[in-house]
Structure formats: C-alpha cells, structure tokens
PDB file of C-alpha atoms in Angstrom:
ATOM      1  CA  MET N   1      28.829  47.061 -61.146  1.00 92.00           C
ATOM      2  CA  HIS N   2      28.442  49.041 -57.602  1.00 93.00           C
ATOM      3  CA  VAL N   3      27.654  46.410 -54.754  1.00 95.00           C
ATOM      4  CA  LEU N   4      26.456  47.702 -51.512  1.00 96.00           C
ATOM      5  CA  LEU N   5      25.892  45.652 -48.120  1.00 96.00           C
ATOM      6  CA  ASP N   6      24.058  47.781 -45.763  1.00 95.00           C
ATOM      7  CA  GLY N   7      24.839  50.551 -47.533  1.00 94.00           C
ATOM      8  CA  GLU N   8      28.625  50.043 -47.689  1.00 95.00           C
ATOM      9  CA  GLU N   9      30.380  49.405 -50.911  1.00 94.00           C
ATOM     10  CA  ILE N  10      32.073  45.705 -50.881  1.00 94.00           C
ATOM     11  CA  ARG N  11      34.595  44.537 -53.730  1.00 91.00           C
ATOM     12  CA  ILE N  12      33.500  41.664 -56.034  1.00 92.00           C
ATOM     13  CA  GLU N  13      35.368  39.838 -58.418  1.00 87.00           C
ATOM     14  CA  GLN N  14      33.259  40.039 -61.531  1.00 91.00           C
ATOM     15  CA  PRO N  15      30.480  42.306 -62.573  1.00 93.00           C
ATOM     16  CA  THR N  16      27.619  39.448 -62.496  1.00 93.00           C
ATOM     17  CA  VAL N  17      24.450  39.181 -60.060  1.00 92.00           C
ATOM     18  CA  ALA N  18      26.164  35.789 -59.058  1.00 93.00           C
ATOM     19  CA  ALA N  19      29.397  37.350 -58.136  1.00 93.00           C
ATOM     20  CA  ALA N  20      27.628  40.068 -56.224  1.00 94.00           C
ATOM     21  CA  LEU N  21      25.471  37.528 -54.296  1.00 94.00           C
ATOM     22  CA  ASP N  22      28.256  35.620 -53.283  1.00 93.00           C
ATOM     23  CA  ALA N  23      30.216  38.639 -52.083  1.00 95.00           C
ATOM     24  CA  ALA N  24      27.566  39.824 -50.142  1.00 95.00           C
ATOM     25  CA  LYS N  25      26.811  36.227 -48.312  1.00 94.00           C
ATOM     26  CA  ARG N  26      30.496  36.151 -47.641  1.00 94.00           C
ATOM     27  CA  GLU N  27      30.748  39.356 -46.043  1.00 95.00           C
ATOM     28  CA  ALA N  28      27.302  39.140 -44.186  1.00 94.00           C
ATOM     29  CA  GLU N  29      28.813  35.909 -42.435  1.00 92.00           C
ATOM     30  CA  LYS N  30      31.740  37.706 -41.706  1.00 93.00           C
ATOM     31  CA  ARG N  31      29.713  39.957 -39.752  1.00 91.00           C
ATOM     32  CA  LYS N  32      27.846  36.980 -38.485  1.00 89.00           C
ATOM     33  CA  ARG N  33      24.557  38.138 -40.099  1.00 93.00           C
ATOM     34  CA  VAL N  34      22.592  36.747 -43.155  1.00 93.00           C
ATOM     35  CA  VAL N  35      21.318  38.354 -46.136  1.00 93.00           C
ATOM     36  CA  ILE N  36      17.593  39.081 -46.216  1.00 91.00           C
ATOM     37  CA  GLU N  37      16.616  41.707 -49.150  1.00 93.00           C
ATOM     38  CA  ALA N  38      18.334  41.831 -52.785  1.00 95.00           C
ATOM     39  CA  SER N  39      17.801  44.755 -55.226  1.00 95.00           C
ATOM     40  CA  ILE N  40      19.172  45.669 -58.601  1.00 94.00           C
ATOM     41  CA  ASP N  41      18.794  49.096 -59.892  1.00 94.00           C
ATOM     42  CA  GLY N  42      16.176  49.698 -57.365  1.00 93.00           C
ATOM     43  CA  SER N  43      13.909  46.632 -57.957  1.00 94.00           C
ATOM     44  CA  PRO N  44      13.744  43.552 -55.863  1.00 94.00           C
ATOM     45  CA  ILE N  45      15.548  40.842 -57.165  1.00 90.00           C
ATOM     46  CA  ALA N  46      13.437  37.802 -58.735  1.00 86.00           C
ATOM     47  CA  ASP N  47      13.463  34.687 -56.358  1.00 84.00           C
ATOM     48  CA  ALA N  48      14.519  32.809 -59.651  1.00 85.00           C
ATOM     49  CA  TRP N  49      17.583  34.980 -59.992  1.00 85.00           C
ATOM     50  CA  LEU N  50      18.571  34.407 -56.321  1.00 84.00           C
ATOM     51  CA  GLU N  51      18.211  30.384 -56.950  1.00 85.00           C
ATOM     52  CA  ARG N  52      20.379  30.716 -59.956  1.00 89.00           C
ATOM     53  CA  PRO N  53      21.856  34.248 -60.130  1.00 89.00           C
ATOM     54  CA  PRO N  54      22.965  35.300 -63.876  1.00 85.00           C
ATOM     55  CA  VAL N  55      26.436  35.074 -64.601  1.00 88.00           C
ATOM     56  CA  GLU N  56      26.300  37.572 -67.658  1.00 90.00           C
ATOM     57  CA  PRO N  57      27.940  40.919 -66.753  1.00 91.00           C
ATOM     58  CA  ARG N  58      26.254  43.899 -66.059  1.00 89.00           C
ATOM     59  CA  PRO N  59      29.038  46.549 -65.504  1.00 89.00           C
ATOM     60  CA  GLY N  60      26.647  49.422 -64.932  1.00 89.00           C
ATOM     61  CA  ALA N  61      24.161  47.688 -62.574  1.00 93.00           C
ATOM     62  CA  GLU N  62      23.711  48.857 -58.686  1.00 95.00           C
ATOM     63  CA  LEU N  63      23.101  45.851 -56.367  1.00 95.00           C
ATOM     64  CA  ARG N  64      21.906  46.552 -53.049  1.00 96.00           C
ATOM     65  CA  PHE N  65      21.808  43.790 -50.045  1.00 96.00           C
ATOM     66  CA  VAL N  66      20.400  44.171 -46.735  1.00 96.00           C
ATOM     67  CA  SER N  67      21.274  42.013 -43.809  1.00 94.00           C
ATOM     68  CA  ALA N  68      19.908  41.100 -40.477  1.00 93.00           C
ATOM     69  CA  ASP N  69      21.262  39.384 -37.155  1.00 93.00           C
ATOM     70  CA  PRO N  70      19.741  35.750 -37.575  1.00 94.00           C
ATOM     71  CA  LEU N  71      19.155  35.153 -34.124  1.00 94.00           C
ATOM     72  CA  SER N  72      16.863  38.591 -34.212  1.00 93.00           C
ATOM     73  CA  LEU N  73      15.296  37.614 -37.389  1.00 93.00           C
ATOM     74  CA  VAL N  74      14.215  33.849 -36.414  1.00 94.00           C
ATOM     75  CA  ARG N  75      13.079  35.110 -33.170  1.00 95.00           C
ATOM     76  CA  VAL N  76      10.723  37.835 -34.647  1.00 94.00           C
ATOM     77  CA  THR N  77       9.396  35.177 -37.215  1.00 94.00           C
ATOM     78  CA  PHE N  78       8.801  32.590 -34.522  1.00 95.00           C
ATOM     79  CA  LEU N  79       6.684  35.366 -32.610  1.00 95.00           C
ATOM     80  CA  GLU N  80       4.923  36.380 -35.710  1.00 95.00           C
ATOM     81  CA  ILE N  81       3.828  32.783 -36.194  1.00 94.00           C
ATOM     82  CA  ALA N  82       2.439  32.412 -32.439  1.00 93.00           C
ATOM     83  CA  GLU N  83       0.483  35.380 -33.437  1.00 93.00           C
ATOM     84  CA  VAL N  84      -0.898  34.107 -36.697  1.00 93.00           C
ATOM     85  CA  LEU N  85      -2.029  31.076 -35.160  1.00 92.00           C
ATOM     86  CA  ASN N  86      -3.784  33.015 -32.252  1.00 88.00           C
ATOM     87  CA  GLY N  87      -6.378  33.838 -35.141  1.00 89.00           C
ATOM     88  CA  VAL N  88      -6.168  30.788 -37.006  1.00 92.00           C
ATOM     89  CA  ILE N  89      -8.615  28.742 -34.717  1.00 91.00           C
ATOM     90  CA  GLY N  90     -11.684  30.951 -35.370  1.00 91.00           C
ATOM     91  CA  LYS N  91     -11.141  30.649 -38.879  1.00 91.00           C
ATOM     92  CA  GLN N  92     -10.758  26.897 -38.938  1.00 94.00           C
ATOM     93  CA  GLU N  93     -14.152  26.594 -36.788  1.00 94.00           C
ATOM     94  CA  ALA N  94     -15.822  28.903 -39.401  1.00 94.00           C
ATOM     95  CA  ALA N  95     -14.885  26.692 -42.247  1.00 94.00           C
ATOM     96  CA  ALA N  96     -16.016  23.503 -40.208  1.00 95.00           C
ATOM     97  CA  ALA N  97     -19.411  25.270 -39.551  1.00 95.00           C
ATOM     98  CA  ALA N  98     -19.850  25.713 -43.264  1.00 95.00           C
ATOM     99  CA  VAL N  99     -18.518  22.340 -44.027  1.00 95.00           C
ATOM    100  CA  GLN N 100     -20.958  21.014 -41.531  1.00 94.00           C
ATOM    101  CA  THR N 101     -23.842  22.965 -43.153  1.00 94.00           C
ATOM    102  CA  GLY N 102     -23.034  22.003 -46.918  1.00 92.00           C
ATOM    103  CA  ARG N 103     -21.849  25.377 -47.599  1.00 95.00           C
ATOM    104  CA  LEU N 104     -18.527  24.086 -49.520  1.00 93.00           C
ATOM    105  CA  ASP N 105     -18.199  26.954 -51.632  1.00 94.00           C
ATOM    106  CA  GLU N 106     -17.943  29.107 -48.576  1.00 93.00           C
ATOM    107  CA  ALA N 107     -15.847  26.444 -46.834  1.00 93.00           C
ATOM    108  CA  MET N 108     -13.165  25.649 -49.302  1.00 93.00           C
ATOM    109  CA  PRO N 109     -11.401  28.868 -49.726  1.00 94.00           C
ATOM    110  CA  LYS N 110     -11.425  28.738 -45.679  1.00 91.00           C
ATOM    111  CA  VAL N 111      -9.957  25.424 -45.809  1.00 92.00           C
ATOM    112  CA  SER N 112      -7.320  26.111 -48.165  1.00 93.00           C
ATOM    113  CA  ALA N 113      -6.365  29.512 -46.183  1.00 91.00           C
ATOM    114  CA  ALA N 114      -5.854  27.439 -43.368  1.00 91.00           C
ATOM    115  CA  LEU N 115      -3.610  24.637 -45.055  1.00 92.00           C
ATOM    116  CA  GLY N 116      -1.602  27.747 -46.098  1.00 92.00           C
ATOM    117  CA  VAL N 117      -1.066  28.992 -42.707  1.00 93.00           C
ATOM    118  CA  TRP N 118       0.030  25.480 -41.656  1.00 94.00           C
ATOM    119  CA  HIS N 119       2.671  25.356 -44.510  1.00 94.00           C
ATOM    120  CA  ASN N 120       3.922  28.680 -43.520  1.00 92.00           C
ATOM    121  CA  VAL N 121       4.076  27.604 -39.883  1.00 93.00           C
ATOM    122  CA  ARG N 122       6.114  24.135 -40.689  1.00 93.00           C
ATOM    123  CA  GLU N 123       8.652  26.047 -43.067  1.00 94.00           C
ATOM    124  CA  GLY N 124       9.214  28.840 -40.775  1.00 93.00           C
ATOM    125  CA  VAL N 125       9.940  26.461 -37.996  1.00 94.00           C
ATOM    126  CA  ILE N 126      12.173  24.231 -39.853  1.00 94.00           C
ATOM    127  CA  ASN N 127      14.028  27.188 -41.994  1.00 93.00           C
ATOM    128  CA  GLY N 128      14.540  28.887 -38.660  1.00 93.00           C
ATOM    129  CA  ALA N 129      15.840  26.142 -36.707  1.00 93.00           C
ATOM    130  CA  THR N 130      18.129  25.292 -39.854  1.00 93.00           C
ATOM    131  CA  LEU N 131      19.648  28.926 -39.950  1.00 91.00           C
ATOM    132  CA  LEU N 132      20.474  28.713 -36.328  1.00 91.00           C
ATOM    133  CA  GLY N 133      21.818  25.165 -36.452  1.00 90.00           C
ATOM    134  CA  MET N 134      18.881  23.966 -33.949  1.00 90.00           C
ATOM    135  CA  ASP N 135      18.142  20.324 -33.703  1.00 91.00           C
ATOM    136  CA  LEU N 136      14.357  20.198 -33.531  1.00 90.00           C
ATOM    137  CA  GLY N 137      14.522  16.095 -33.162  1.00 89.00           C
ATOM    138  CA  ARG N 138      16.160  16.898 -29.771  1.00 89.00           C
ATOM    139  CA  MET N 139      14.641  20.048 -28.629  1.00 89.00           C
ATOM    140  CA  SER N 140      12.344  19.773 -25.844  1.00 87.00           C
ATOM    141  CA  ALA N 141       8.899  21.220 -26.294  1.00 84.00           C
ATOM    142  CA  PRO N 142       6.617  22.322 -23.486  1.00 81.00           C
ATOM    143  CA  ALA N 143       4.071  19.700 -21.894  1.00 73.00           C
ATOM    144  CA  ALA N 144       0.850  19.439 -24.118  1.00 70.00           C
ATOM    145  CA  GLU N 145      -2.208  17.282 -23.717  1.00 66.00           C
ATOM    146  CA  GLY N 146      -1.317  14.259 -25.032  1.00 65.00           C
ATOM    147  CA  CYS N 147       2.574  14.743 -25.464  1.00 73.00           C
ATOM    148  CA  ALA N 148       3.880  15.481 -21.860  1.00 72.00           C
ATOM    149  CA  ALA N 149       7.360  14.973 -23.096  1.00 77.00           C
ATOM    150  CA  CYS N 150       7.703  15.494 -26.800  1.00 85.00           C
ATOM    151  CA  THR N 151      10.200  17.306 -28.904  1.00 91.00           C
ATOM    152  CA  VAL N 152       9.546  19.957 -31.286  1.00 92.00           C
ATOM    153  CA  GLY N 153      10.459  17.538 -33.987  1.00 92.00           C
ATOM    154  CA  GLU N 154       7.396  15.265 -32.680  1.00 92.00           C
ATOM    155  CA  HIS N 155       4.968  18.143 -32.744  1.00 91.00           C
ATOM    156  CA  ILE N 156       6.038  18.546 -36.537  1.00 93.00           C
ATOM    157  CA  ASP N 157       5.016  14.938 -36.892  1.00 93.00           C
ATOM    158  CA  GLY N 158       2.164  15.180 -35.092  1.00 92.00           C
ATOM    159  CA  LEU N 159       1.166  18.274 -37.245  1.00 93.00           C
ATOM    160  CA  ALA N 160       1.993  16.422 -40.413  1.00 94.00           C
ATOM    161  CA  LYS N 161      -0.485  13.574 -39.362  1.00 95.00           C
ATOM    162  CA  ALA N 162      -3.295  15.819 -38.867  1.00 95.00           C
ATOM    163  CA  LEU N 163      -2.883  17.671 -42.056  1.00 95.00           C
ATOM    164  CA  ALA N 164      -2.593  14.563 -43.966  1.00 96.00           C
ATOM    165  CA  GLU N 165      -5.899  13.115 -42.479  1.00 96.00           C
ATOM    166  CA  LEU N 166      -7.479  16.595 -43.518  1.00 95.00           C
ATOM    167  CA  LYS N 167      -6.197  16.170 -47.123  1.00 94.00           C
ATOM    168  CA  ARG N 168      -7.323  12.460 -47.017  1.00 96.00           C
ATOM    169  CA  ALA N 169     -11.115  13.625 -45.750  1.00 96.00           C
ATOM    170  CA  ILE N 170     -11.181  16.265 -48.631  1.00 95.00           C
ATOM    171  CA  GLY N 171      -9.995  13.925 -51.135  1.00 95.00           C
ATOM    172  CA  ALA N 172     -12.629  11.120 -50.168  1.00 97.00           C
ATOM    173  CA  SER N 173     -15.560  13.695 -49.935  1.00 95.00           C
ATOM    174  CA  ASP N 174     -15.590  12.649 -46.177  1.00 96.00           C
ATOM    175  CA  TRP N 175     -17.051  16.171 -45.168  1.00 95.00           C
ATOM    176  CA  PRO N 176     -17.772  14.824 -41.759  1.00 95.00           C
ATOM    177  CA  GLY N 177     -14.394  14.146 -41.372  1.00 96.00           C
ATOM    178  CA  VAL N 178     -13.125  17.313 -43.034  1.00 95.00           C
ATOM    179  CA  ALA N 179     -15.152  19.300 -40.005  1.00 95.00           C
ATOM    180  CA  ASP N 180     -13.840  17.222 -37.385  1.00 95.00           C
ATOM    181  CA  VAL N 181     -10.047  17.612 -38.284  1.00 96.00           C
ATOM    182  CA  LEU N 182     -10.706  21.413 -38.528  1.00 95.00           C
ATOM    183  CA  ALA N 183     -12.826  21.993 -35.507  1.00 93.00           C
ATOM    184  CA  TYR N 184     -10.740  19.632 -33.162  1.00 93.00           C
ATOM    185  CA  ASP N 185      -7.718  18.239 -34.291  1.00 94.00           C
ATOM    186  CA  LEU N 186      -6.345  21.486 -36.021  1.00 95.00           C
ATOM    187  CA  GLY N 187      -7.831  23.383 -32.888  1.00 93.00           C
ATOM    188  CA  ASP N 188      -5.847  21.331 -30.729  1.00 92.00           C
ATOM    189  CA  GLN N 189      -2.613  21.884 -32.868  1.00 93.00           C
ATOM    190  CA  ALA N 190      -2.987  25.727 -32.985  1.00 93.00           C
ATOM    191  CA  ARG N 191      -3.284  25.834 -29.376  1.00 91.00           C
ATOM    192  CA  ARG N 192      -0.207  23.761 -28.910  1.00 91.00           C
ATOM    193  CA  TRP N 193       1.847  25.442 -31.601  1.00 93.00           C
ATOM    194  CA  GLN N 194       1.270  28.788 -29.876  1.00 92.00           C
ATOM    195  CA  VAL N 195       2.896  27.522 -26.887  1.00 91.00           C
ATOM    196  CA  VAL N 196       5.650  25.803 -28.680  1.00 92.00           C
ATOM    197  CA  MET N 197       6.286  28.819 -30.927  1.00 93.00           C
ATOM    198  CA  ASN N 198       6.696  31.434 -27.911  1.00 93.00           C
ATOM    199  CA  ALA N 199       9.050  28.400 -26.196  1.00 91.00           C
ATOM    200  CA  LEU N 200      11.121  28.613 -29.677  1.00 92.00           C
ATOM    201  CA  ALA N 201      11.059  32.382 -29.658  1.00 93.00           C
ATOM    202  CA  ASP N 202      12.438  32.384 -25.876  1.00 92.00           C
ATOM    203  CA  GLU N 203      14.770  29.845 -26.689  1.00 90.00           C
ATOM    204  CA  VAL N 204      16.494  32.046 -29.561  1.00 92.00           C
ATOM    205  CA  GLY N 205      15.996  34.973 -27.132  1.00 90.00           C
ATOM    206  CA  ARG N 206      18.447  33.137 -24.555  1.00 86.00           C
ATOM    207  CA  ARG N 207      20.676  32.246 -27.306  1.00 78.00           C
ATOM    208  CA  SER N 208      20.931  35.880 -28.210  1.00 73.00           C
ATOM    209  CA  TYR N 209      21.879  37.132 -24.758  1.00 67.00           C
ATOM    210  CA  GLN N 210      24.282  34.543 -24.524  1.00 71.00           C
ATOM    211  CA  GLY N 211      26.173  35.792 -27.774  1.00 60.00           C
ATOM    212  CA  GLY N 212      24.952  33.131 -30.053  1.00 54.00           C
TER     213      GLY N 212
END
C-alpha cells in the first residue's frame, strides 16, 4: 500500500485504510495541519469509511491525503459563511412573501433552503471553533441590536430560538408566524451573523499572524 500526504509518502504499520488514515492524521498534526481530503486509487473516500475505516488489508491500494493549515481553513470557511449570509436575506423575504400570499408550494422549498443555510452556519461556526480551540461561550461578539454585549455563544442560542420558532410555526400551520420569522427574526439574524462571522474571521486572522 502506498500512502501519500501532500504528495510525500509516509510510513504505515499495516496496509489498511484505518492505519493509513491514522498515520496521515498523526503526520499532519506534527506539521500543525489537518487532513481535509482523502482518496483511494483516485476516488474520494466515502464519509462512512472516514468515520469507520476498513481494517481489511489492501496491499495494492494507493491512498492520497491532502492537508491544510487549520487557521487558514477556518478563516476561509468563516468568510464564505458571511458571503452566503449576504444573499440569504432576499431569499428569506421571497419565501415570506410567498407564504403571505398562500403560495405554499413555492414557499416551502425556499424555507427548506433557508433552514439548510442556517444549519450550515451553525455547524461551520461550531466545527471551526472546535478545531481551533475557541471558547465561543466566552468570546465577545460585536455589538448588535438587542445584544450590546453578547458572546458568540449567546448569538448561537438566539439563532436556535429563532429557528425553533420557525419550526413550531410550520408544524402548527401558523403561516403568518412563519412569514414573520422569515422576514424579520431571521432577517435580523442574517445581518447580525454577517458581522459576527467577519469578526470571527478577523480573530482567526490575528491568531494566524501571531503564530497561533
């Protein structure tokens, strides 16, 4: 089995995907990097394999891993989230307008798309913070309307409440409530989180400049 990390061959203890993955992660950690891509014989390794790597020997396989600097990776992710949020306000307002006029067949795919964006926002923030050891419960966020001195963790809680209210309104067929959450609550959240994400990206940039 041939195992390469960023084009350089690394040693493994056994010719298995599990051993190769462990070796790649350890070597990346030594370089203060994280593995972001994995392939076997030219094809991406399935998520299921990454979660529970096969332990059966595959002596003739070639596994390639790509790593990245975690600070740069997280900063880019945070900036990408901020950019996505720049466009979500209009989409939420369009969904709200469709709900208000009874065009539910048109509205619900838009609502589902908005929920998907917010799921990715939450996961991106939490995963990035976990990777860098950032304590969101203690990290101050920029002042925002209704939350002059909140932490990022408190903003996460506020987002969770808004999304819970949206799901409640949908479940209860409370369509005026659905429209209000989309147009107002989640509109405010989108504007607030654009500021938060850019501030988090700046913080990661400072850490990168200071050497972690």
